[in-house]
Tab-separated table of C-alpha atoms in Angstrom:
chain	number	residue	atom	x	y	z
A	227	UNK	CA	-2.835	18.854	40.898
A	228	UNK	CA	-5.862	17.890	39.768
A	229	UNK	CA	-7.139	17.163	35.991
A	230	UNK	CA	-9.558	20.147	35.629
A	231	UNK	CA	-6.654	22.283	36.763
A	232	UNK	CA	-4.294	20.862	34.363
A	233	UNK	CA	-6.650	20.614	31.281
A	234	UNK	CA	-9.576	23.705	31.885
A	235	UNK	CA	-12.516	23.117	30.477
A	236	UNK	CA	-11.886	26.658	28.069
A	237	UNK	CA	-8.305	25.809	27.446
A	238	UNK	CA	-8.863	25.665	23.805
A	239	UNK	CA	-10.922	29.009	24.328
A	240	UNK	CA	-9.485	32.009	22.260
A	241	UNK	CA	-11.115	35.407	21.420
A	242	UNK	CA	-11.709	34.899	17.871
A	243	UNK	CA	-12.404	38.787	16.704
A	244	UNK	CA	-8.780	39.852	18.664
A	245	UNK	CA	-7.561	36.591	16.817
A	246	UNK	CA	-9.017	37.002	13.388
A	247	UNK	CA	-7.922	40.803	13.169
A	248	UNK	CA	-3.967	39.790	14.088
A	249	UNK	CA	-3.506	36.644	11.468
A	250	UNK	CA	-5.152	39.021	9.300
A	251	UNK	CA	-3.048	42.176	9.621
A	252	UNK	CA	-0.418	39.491	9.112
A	253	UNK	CA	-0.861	37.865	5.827
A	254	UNK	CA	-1.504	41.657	4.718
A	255	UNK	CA	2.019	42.894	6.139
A	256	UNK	CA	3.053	39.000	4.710
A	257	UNK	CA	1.711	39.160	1.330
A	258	UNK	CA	2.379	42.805	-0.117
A	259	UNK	CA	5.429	44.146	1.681
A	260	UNK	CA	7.172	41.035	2.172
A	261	UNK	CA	6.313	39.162	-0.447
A	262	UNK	CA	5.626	41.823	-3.049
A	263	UNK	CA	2.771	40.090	-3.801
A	264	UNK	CA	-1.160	41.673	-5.371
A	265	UNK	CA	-3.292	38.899	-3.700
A	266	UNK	CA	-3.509	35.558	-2.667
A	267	UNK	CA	-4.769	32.094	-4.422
A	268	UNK	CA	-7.144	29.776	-2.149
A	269	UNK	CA	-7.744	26.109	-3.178
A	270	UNK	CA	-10.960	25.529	-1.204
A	271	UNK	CA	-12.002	22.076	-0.666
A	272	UNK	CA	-15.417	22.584	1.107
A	273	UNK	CA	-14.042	21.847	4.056
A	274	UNK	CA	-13.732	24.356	7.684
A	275	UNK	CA	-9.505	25.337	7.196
A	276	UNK	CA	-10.214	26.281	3.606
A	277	UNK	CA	-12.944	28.282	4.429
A	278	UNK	CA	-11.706	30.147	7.278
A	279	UNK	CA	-7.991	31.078	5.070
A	280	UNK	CA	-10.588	32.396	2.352
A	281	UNK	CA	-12.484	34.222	4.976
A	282	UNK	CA	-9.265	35.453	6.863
A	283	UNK	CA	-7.738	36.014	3.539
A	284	UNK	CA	-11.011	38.788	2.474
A	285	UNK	CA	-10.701	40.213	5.667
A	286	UNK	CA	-6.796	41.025	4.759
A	287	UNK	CA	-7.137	41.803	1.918
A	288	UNK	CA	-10.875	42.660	0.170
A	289	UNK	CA	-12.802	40.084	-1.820
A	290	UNK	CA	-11.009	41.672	-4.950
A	291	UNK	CA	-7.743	40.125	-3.860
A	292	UNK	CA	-8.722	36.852	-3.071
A	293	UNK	CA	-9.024	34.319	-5.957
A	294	UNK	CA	-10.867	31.101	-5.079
A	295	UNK	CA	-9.967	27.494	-6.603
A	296	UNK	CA	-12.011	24.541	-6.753
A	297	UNK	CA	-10.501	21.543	-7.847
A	298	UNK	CA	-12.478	18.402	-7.888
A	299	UNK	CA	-11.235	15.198	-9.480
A	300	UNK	CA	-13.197	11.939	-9.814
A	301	UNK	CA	-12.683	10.580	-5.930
A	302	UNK	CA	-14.221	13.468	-4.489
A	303	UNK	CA	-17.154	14.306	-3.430
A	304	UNK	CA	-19.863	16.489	-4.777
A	305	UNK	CA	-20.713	18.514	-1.773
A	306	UNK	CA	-17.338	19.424	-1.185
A	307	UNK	CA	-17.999	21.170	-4.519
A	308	UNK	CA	-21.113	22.586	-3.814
A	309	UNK	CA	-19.632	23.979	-0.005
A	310	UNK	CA	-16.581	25.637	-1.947
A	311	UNK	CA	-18.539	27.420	-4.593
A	312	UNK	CA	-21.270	28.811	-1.962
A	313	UNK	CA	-18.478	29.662	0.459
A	314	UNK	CA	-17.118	31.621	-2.510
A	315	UNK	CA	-20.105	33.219	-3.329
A	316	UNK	CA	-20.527	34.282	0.299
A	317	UNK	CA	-17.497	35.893	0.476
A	318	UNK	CA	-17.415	37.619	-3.027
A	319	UNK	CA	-14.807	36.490	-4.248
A	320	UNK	CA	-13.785	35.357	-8.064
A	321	UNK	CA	-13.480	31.658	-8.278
A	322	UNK	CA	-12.904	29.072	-10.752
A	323	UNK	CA	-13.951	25.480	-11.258
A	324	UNK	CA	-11.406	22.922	-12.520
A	325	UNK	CA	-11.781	19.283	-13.153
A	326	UNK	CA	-8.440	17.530	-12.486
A	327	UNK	CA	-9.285	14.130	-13.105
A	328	UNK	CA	-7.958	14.357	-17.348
A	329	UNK	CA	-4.530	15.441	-15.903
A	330	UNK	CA	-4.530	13.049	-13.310
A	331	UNK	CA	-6.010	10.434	-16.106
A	332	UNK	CA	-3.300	11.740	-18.146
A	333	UNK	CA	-0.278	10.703	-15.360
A	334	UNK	CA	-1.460	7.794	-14.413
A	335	UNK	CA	-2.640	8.021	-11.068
A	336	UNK	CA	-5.610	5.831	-11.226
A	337	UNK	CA	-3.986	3.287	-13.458
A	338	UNK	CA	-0.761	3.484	-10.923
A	339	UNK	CA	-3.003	3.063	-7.808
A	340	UNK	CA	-5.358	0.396	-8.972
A	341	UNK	CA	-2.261	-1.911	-10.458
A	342	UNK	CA	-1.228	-1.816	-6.396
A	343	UNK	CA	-4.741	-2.538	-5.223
A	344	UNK	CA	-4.980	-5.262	-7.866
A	345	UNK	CA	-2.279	-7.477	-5.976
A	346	UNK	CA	-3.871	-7.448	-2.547
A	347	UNK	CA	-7.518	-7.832	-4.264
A	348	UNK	CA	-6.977	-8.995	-7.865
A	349	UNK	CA	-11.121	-9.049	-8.264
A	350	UNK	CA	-10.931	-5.059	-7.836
A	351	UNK	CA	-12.175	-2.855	-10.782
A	352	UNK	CA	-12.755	0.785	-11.679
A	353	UNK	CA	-16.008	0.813	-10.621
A	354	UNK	CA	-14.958	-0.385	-7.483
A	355	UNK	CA	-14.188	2.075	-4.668
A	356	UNK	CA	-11.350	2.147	-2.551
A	357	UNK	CA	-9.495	4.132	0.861
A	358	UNK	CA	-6.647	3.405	3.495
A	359	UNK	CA	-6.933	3.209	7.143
A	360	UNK	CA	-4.403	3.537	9.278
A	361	UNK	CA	-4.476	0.548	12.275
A	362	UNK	CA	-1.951	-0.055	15.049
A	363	UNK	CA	-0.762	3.000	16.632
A	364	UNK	CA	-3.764	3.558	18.708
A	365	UNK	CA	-3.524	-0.243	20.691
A	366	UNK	CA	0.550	0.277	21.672
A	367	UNK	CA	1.646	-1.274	17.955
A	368	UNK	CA	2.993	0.117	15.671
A	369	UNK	CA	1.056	2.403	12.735
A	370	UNK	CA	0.423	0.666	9.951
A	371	UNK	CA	-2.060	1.300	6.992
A	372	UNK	CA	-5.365	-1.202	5.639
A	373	UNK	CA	-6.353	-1.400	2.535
A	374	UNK	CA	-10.439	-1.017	2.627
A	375	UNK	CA	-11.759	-1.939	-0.981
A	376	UNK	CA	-15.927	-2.308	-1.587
A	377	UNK	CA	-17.304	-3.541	-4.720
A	378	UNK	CA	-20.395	-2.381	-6.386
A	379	UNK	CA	-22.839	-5.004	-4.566
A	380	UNK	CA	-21.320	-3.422	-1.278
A	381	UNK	CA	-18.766	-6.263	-0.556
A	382	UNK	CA	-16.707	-4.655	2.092
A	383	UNK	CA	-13.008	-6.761	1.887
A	384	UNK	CA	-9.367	-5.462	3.867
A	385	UNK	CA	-6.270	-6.296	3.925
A	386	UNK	CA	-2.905	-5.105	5.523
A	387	UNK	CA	-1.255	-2.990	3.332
A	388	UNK	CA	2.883	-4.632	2.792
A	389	UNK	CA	5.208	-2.368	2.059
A	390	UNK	CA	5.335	-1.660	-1.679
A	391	UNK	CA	1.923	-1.646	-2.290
A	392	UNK	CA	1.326	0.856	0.143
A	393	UNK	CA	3.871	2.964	-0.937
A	394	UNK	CA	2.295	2.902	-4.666
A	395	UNK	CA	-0.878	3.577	-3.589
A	396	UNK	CA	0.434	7.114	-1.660
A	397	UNK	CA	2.682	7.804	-4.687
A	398	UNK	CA	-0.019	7.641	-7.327
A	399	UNK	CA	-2.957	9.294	-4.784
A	400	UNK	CA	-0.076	12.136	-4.276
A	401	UNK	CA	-0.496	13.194	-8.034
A	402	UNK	CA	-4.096	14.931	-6.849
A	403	UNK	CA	-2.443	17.249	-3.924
A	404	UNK	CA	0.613	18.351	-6.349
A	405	UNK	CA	-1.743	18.959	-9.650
A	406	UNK	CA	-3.980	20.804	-7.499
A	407	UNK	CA	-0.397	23.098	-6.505
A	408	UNK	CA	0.644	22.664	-10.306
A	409	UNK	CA	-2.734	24.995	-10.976
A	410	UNK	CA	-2.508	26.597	-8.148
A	411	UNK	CA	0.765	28.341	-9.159
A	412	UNK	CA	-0.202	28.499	-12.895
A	413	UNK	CA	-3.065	30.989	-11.410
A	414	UNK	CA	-0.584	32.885	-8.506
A	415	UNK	CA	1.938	33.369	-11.362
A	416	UNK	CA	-0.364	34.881	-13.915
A	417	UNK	CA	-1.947	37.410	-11.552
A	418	UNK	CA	0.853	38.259	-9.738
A	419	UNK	CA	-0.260	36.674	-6.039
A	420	UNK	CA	0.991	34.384	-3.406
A	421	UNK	CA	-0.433	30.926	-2.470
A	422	UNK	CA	-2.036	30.230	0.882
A	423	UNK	CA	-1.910	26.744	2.494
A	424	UNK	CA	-4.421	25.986	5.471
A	425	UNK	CA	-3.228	23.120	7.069
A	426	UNK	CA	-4.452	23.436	10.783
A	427	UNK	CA	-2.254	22.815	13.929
A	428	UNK	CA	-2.728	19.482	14.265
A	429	UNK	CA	-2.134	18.483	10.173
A	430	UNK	CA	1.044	20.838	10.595
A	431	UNK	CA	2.620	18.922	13.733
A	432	UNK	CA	1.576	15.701	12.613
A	433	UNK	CA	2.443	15.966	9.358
A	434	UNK	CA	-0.420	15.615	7.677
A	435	UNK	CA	0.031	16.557	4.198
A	436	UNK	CA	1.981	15.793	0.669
A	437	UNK	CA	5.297	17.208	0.118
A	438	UNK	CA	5.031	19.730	-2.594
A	439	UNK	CA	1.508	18.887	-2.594
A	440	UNK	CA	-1.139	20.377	-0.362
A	441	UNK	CA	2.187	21.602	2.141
A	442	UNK	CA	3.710	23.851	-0.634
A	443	UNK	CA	2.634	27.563	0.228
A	444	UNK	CA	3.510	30.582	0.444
A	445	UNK	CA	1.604	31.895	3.466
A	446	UNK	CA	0.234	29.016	6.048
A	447	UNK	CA	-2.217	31.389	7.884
A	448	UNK	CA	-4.102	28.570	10.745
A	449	UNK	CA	-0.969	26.394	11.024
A	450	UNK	CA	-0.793	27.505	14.793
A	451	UNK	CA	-4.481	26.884	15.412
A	452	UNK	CA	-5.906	23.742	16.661
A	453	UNK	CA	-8.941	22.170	14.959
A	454	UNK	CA	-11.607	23.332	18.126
A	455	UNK	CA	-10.388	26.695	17.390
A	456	UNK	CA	-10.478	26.646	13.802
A	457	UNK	CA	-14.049	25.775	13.738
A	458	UNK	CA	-14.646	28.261	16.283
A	459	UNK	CA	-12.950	30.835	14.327
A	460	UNK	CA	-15.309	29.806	11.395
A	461	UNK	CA	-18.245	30.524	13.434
A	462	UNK	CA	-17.154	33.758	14.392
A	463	UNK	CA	-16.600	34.731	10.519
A	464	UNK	CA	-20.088	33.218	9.569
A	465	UNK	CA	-19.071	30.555	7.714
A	466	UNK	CA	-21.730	28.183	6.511
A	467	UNK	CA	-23.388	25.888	9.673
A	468	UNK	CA	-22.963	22.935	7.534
A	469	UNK	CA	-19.095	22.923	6.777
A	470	UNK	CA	-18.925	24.358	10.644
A	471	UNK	CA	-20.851	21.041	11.817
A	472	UNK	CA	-19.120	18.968	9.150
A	473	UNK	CA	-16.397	16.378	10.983
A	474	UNK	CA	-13.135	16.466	9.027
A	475	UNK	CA	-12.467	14.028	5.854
A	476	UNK	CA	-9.609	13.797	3.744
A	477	UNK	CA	-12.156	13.769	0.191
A	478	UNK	CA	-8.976	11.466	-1.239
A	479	UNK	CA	-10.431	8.409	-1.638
A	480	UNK	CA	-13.118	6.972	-3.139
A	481	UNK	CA	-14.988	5.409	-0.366
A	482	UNK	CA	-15.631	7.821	2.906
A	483	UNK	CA	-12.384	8.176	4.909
A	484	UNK	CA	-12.547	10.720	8.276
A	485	UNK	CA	-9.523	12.335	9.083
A	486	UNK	CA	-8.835	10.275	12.214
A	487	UNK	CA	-9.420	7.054	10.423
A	488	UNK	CA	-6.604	7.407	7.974
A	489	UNK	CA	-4.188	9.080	10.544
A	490	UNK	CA	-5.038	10.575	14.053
A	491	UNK	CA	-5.084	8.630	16.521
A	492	UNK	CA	-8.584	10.425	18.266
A	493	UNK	CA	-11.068	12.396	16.978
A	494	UNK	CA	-9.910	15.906	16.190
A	495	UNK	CA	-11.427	17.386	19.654
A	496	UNK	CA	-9.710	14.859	21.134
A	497	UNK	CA	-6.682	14.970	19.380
A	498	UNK	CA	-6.391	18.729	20.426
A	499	UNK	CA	-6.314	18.384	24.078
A	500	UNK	CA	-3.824	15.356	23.633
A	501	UNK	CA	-1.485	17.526	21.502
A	502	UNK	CA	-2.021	20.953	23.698
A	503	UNK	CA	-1.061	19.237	27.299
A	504	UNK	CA	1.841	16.924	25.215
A	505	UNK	CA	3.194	20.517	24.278
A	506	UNK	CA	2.759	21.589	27.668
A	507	UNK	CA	4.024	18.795	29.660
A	508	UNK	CA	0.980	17.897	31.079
A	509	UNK	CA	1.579	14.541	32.324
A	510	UNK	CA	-0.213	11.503	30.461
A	511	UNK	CA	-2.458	10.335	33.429
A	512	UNK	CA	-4.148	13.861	33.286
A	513	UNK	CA	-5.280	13.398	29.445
A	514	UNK	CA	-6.610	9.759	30.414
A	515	UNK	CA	-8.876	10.974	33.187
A	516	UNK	CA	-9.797	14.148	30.783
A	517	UNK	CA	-10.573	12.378	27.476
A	518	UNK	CA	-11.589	9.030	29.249
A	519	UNK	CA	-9.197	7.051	27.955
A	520	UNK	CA	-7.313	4.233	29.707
A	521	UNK	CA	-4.173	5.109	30.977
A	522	UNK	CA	-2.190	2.690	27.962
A	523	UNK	CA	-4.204	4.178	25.549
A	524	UNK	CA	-3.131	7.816	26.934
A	525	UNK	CA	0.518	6.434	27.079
A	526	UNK	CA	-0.259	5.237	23.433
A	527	UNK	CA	-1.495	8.658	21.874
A	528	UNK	CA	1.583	10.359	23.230
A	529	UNK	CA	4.119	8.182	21.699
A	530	UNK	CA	2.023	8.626	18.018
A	531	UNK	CA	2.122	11.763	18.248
A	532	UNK	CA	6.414	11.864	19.012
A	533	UNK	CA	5.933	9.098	16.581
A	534	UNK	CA	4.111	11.119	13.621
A	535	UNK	CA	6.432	14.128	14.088
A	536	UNK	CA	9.611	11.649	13.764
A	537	UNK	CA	7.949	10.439	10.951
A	538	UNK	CA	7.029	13.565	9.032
A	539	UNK	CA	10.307	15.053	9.907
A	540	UNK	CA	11.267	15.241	6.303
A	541	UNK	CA	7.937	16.424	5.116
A	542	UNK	CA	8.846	19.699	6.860
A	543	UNK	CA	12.439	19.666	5.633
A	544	UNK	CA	13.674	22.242	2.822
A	545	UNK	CA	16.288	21.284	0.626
A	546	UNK	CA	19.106	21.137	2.733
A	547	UNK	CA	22.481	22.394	1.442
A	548	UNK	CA	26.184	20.464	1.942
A	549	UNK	CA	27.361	24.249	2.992
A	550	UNK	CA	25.122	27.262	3.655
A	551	UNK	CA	25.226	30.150	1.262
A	552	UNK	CA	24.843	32.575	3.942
A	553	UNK	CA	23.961	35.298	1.497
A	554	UNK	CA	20.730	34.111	0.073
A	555	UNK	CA	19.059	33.188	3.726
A	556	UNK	CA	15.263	34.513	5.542
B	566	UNK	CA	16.324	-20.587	8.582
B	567	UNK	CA	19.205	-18.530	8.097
B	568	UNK	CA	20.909	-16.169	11.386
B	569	UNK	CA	17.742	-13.669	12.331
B	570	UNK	CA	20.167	-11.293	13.939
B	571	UNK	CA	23.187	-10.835	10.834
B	572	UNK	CA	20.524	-10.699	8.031
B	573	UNK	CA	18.629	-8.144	10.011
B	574	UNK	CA	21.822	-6.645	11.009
B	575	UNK	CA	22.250	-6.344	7.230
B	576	UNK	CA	19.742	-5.020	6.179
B	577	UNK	CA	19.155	-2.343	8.666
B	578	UNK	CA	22.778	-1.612	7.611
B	579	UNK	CA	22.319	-1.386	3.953
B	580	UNK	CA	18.841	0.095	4.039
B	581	UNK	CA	18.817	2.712	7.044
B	582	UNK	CA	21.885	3.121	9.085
B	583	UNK	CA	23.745	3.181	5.233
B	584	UNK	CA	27.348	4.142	6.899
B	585	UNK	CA	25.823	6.443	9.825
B	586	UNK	CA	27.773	6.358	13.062
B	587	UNK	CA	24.810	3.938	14.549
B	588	UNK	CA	26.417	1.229	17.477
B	589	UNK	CA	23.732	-1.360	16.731
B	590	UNK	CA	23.910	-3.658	19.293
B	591	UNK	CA	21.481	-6.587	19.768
B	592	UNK	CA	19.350	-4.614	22.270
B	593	UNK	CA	19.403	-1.335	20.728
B	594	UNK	CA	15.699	0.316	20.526
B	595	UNK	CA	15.632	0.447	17.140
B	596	UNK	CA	12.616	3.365	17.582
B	597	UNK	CA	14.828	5.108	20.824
B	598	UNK	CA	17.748	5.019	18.292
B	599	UNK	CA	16.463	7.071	15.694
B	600	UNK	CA	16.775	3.862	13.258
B	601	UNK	CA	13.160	3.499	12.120
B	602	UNK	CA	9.981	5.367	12.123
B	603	UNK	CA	6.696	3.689	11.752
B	604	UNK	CA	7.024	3.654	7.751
B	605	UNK	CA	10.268	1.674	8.083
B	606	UNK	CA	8.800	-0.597	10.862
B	607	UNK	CA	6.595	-1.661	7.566
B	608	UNK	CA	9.358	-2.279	5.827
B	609	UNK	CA	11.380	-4.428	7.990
B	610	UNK	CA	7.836	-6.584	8.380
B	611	UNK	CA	8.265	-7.039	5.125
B	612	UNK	CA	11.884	-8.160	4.930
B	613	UNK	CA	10.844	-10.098	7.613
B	614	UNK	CA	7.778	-11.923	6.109
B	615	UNK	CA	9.767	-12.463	3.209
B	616	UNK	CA	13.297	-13.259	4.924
B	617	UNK	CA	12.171	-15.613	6.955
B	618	UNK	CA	9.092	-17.239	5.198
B	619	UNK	CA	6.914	-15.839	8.249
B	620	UNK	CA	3.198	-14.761	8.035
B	621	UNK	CA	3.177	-11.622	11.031
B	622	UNK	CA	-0.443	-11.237	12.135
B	623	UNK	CA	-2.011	-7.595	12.925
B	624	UNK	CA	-1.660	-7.583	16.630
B	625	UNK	CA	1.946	-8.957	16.576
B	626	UNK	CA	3.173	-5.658	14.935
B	627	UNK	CA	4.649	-4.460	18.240
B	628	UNK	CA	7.691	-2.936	20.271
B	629	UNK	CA	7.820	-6.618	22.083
B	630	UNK	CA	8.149	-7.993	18.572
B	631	UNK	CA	10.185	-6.171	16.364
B	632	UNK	CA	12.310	-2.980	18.492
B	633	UNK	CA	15.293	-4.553	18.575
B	634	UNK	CA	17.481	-7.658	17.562
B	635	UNK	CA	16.844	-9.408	20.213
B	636	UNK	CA	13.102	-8.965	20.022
B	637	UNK	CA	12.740	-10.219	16.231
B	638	UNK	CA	15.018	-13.101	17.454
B	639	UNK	CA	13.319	-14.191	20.020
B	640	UNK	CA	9.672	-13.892	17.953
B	641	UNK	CA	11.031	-15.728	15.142
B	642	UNK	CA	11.818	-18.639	17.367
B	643	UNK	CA	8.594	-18.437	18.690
B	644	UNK	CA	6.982	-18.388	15.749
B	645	UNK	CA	9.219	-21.309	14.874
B	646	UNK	CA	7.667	-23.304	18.081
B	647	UNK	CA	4.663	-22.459	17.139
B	648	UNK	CA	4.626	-23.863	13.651
């Protein structure tokens, strides 16, 4: 059969209005009978999957309802801070700005991080900047991260990341995801509402996301669309041109780190056709000849992605039990 | 350089397989086996590096290398030659 039969041009096509109107009537049904719940927190980065779950979320539920967080620490960057608060204001919703760098000062997770960078680049200094980029898994290997470090004259320097240090370094950069949820809570708790998490389709499968960090929610509202049709959705719901045209970062790190630099294998677009026709069965030489990819490199992507989700396996876990207790149960 | 394969052996056993009904055997797939995932790929590099007194370069972090006992064996005496 041939490609464009396998992988249409429109297969990541979806009418957005039918779409927008069921997730919504959803995380209305979710949030007040299930849950009990009077409205929902958002934590919105700046970025497209924030802004569509706030959007989504007003649509559910009235601007009233919705109570926006922005929560920038010293890593980040300041448009993402100046895209939250006017997607915020767009929508009409309360918001509140809070700097988490103190607490984060507080539990060490700059100190923690930099004493790991220090022993792959002893030179490196606070007013140095720093990110991780994952290598390998793309050329048949396997993943691995890279330590990227640039000092202030714009001395670029990497290294492969061993074992330990990496570890420390996602340990201690963790602390911004789960004090971000720490506040996120504090504000769902004292006004009664339920917390959304907008991890897309491809950071759900692939396990892109903290434990009890950025994955702890309530309600995960996008988690079953992929990136093209996020962005598409936020286009339908008027969201901003510049967060709609803006290619996905992870705002973790101090020095500019895209989404598919630090974990997927492709380019988000890409990376959506490769997971949709992996879920479907498609076989591998179709998504070579459709993303123009060589047919190891096709072979390659597959096995990353069977490789992330065996990888992230836990990350999805709850806390399993020795024996069930078949009375407390969804 | 002590025995690649029982130190391996080892510490697979003490760090991942930790009393799981696992039947290593010196060709096992340690990725088709459910042993390691790419974080504990990193890890065994490390023993490795460490084990063995071995520097392992970017592009030798592969299957070919590392998936099995019989793989690290086999590098390490290249490696070895190579020296």
């Amino acid at each position: 059969m041939a490609t464009s039969t396998l992988l249409p041009d429109d297969l990541m096509e979806m009418d957005c209005a039918e779409e927008a109107e069921r997730i919504s009537r959803m995380m209305s049904t979710i949030v007040g009978r299930e849950f009990r719940k009077r409205g929902v927190i958002i934590a919105i980065s700046g970025g497209v999957d924030s802004s569509v779950c706030a959007a989504l979320a007003v649509k559910a539920l009235g601007p009233g309802k919705v109570f926006g967080l922005m929560l920038p620490e010293t890593d980040s960057s300041p448009t993402s801070l100046s895209r939250g608060i006017r997607v915020a204001e767009q929508l009409g919703i309360p918001y509140q700005v809070e700097d988490i760098s103190p607490a984060l000062d507080a539990l060490g997770c700059y100190r923690r991080r930099d004493e790991a960078i220090r022993i792959l680049f002893p030179a490196y200094q606070e007013d140095w900047k720093n990110k991780i980029a994952i290598a390998g898994g793309q050329e048949g290997g396997f993943n691995y991260f890279k330590l990227v470090v640039q000092s202030p004259a714009g001395e670029t320097f990497e290294a492969r990341l061993p074992i330990r240090e990496y570890l420390q370094i996602v340990a201690a950069t963790n602390f911004k995801q789960r004090v971000r949820k720490t506040l996120e809570y504090f504000h769902a708790d004292r006004l009664n509402y339920a917390v959304i998490g907008t991890p897309n389709r491809l950071e759900y499968d692939q396990g892109f996301f903290v434990k009890n960090g950025d994955g702890a929610a309530d309600l995960k509202p996008i988690a079953h669309l992929y990136k093209t049709q996020v962005y598409a959705m936020a286009r339908h719901l008027d969201i901003p041109d510049d967060i709609c045209n803006a290619a996905p970062t992870t705002d973790t790190y101090s020095l500019h780190q895209g989404q598919d630099e630090f974990y997927f294998a492709l380019r988000y677009d890409s990376m959506d056709i490769a997971l949709w026709a992996h879920n479907h069965g498609i076989p591998v030489e179709a998504v070579a000849e459709r993303l123009g990819l060589s047919l190891e490199r096709a072979k390659a992507v597959y096995r990353d992605i069977e490789a992330k989700r065996a990888a992230t396996r836990y990350q999805h876990a709850s806390p399993r039990l020795v024996t069930p207790v078949l009375e407390i149960s969804d | 350089m002590q025995d690649s394969k029982s130190a391996v052996r080892t510490f697979l056993d003490d760090n991942f397989i930790m009393g799981g009904d696992v039947d290593l055997a010196d060709d096992t797939s340690f990725m088709k086996a459910h042993i390691l995932d790419s974080t504990g790929f990193i890890e065994l590099i490390t023993f490795i590096e460490e084990a063995f007194g071995v520097s392992v370069k970017d592009e030798e972090m592969v299957p070919e290398n590392f998936d099995s006992l019989n793989n690290i064996d086999a590098y390490l005496q290249r490696k070895k030659t190579a020296a």
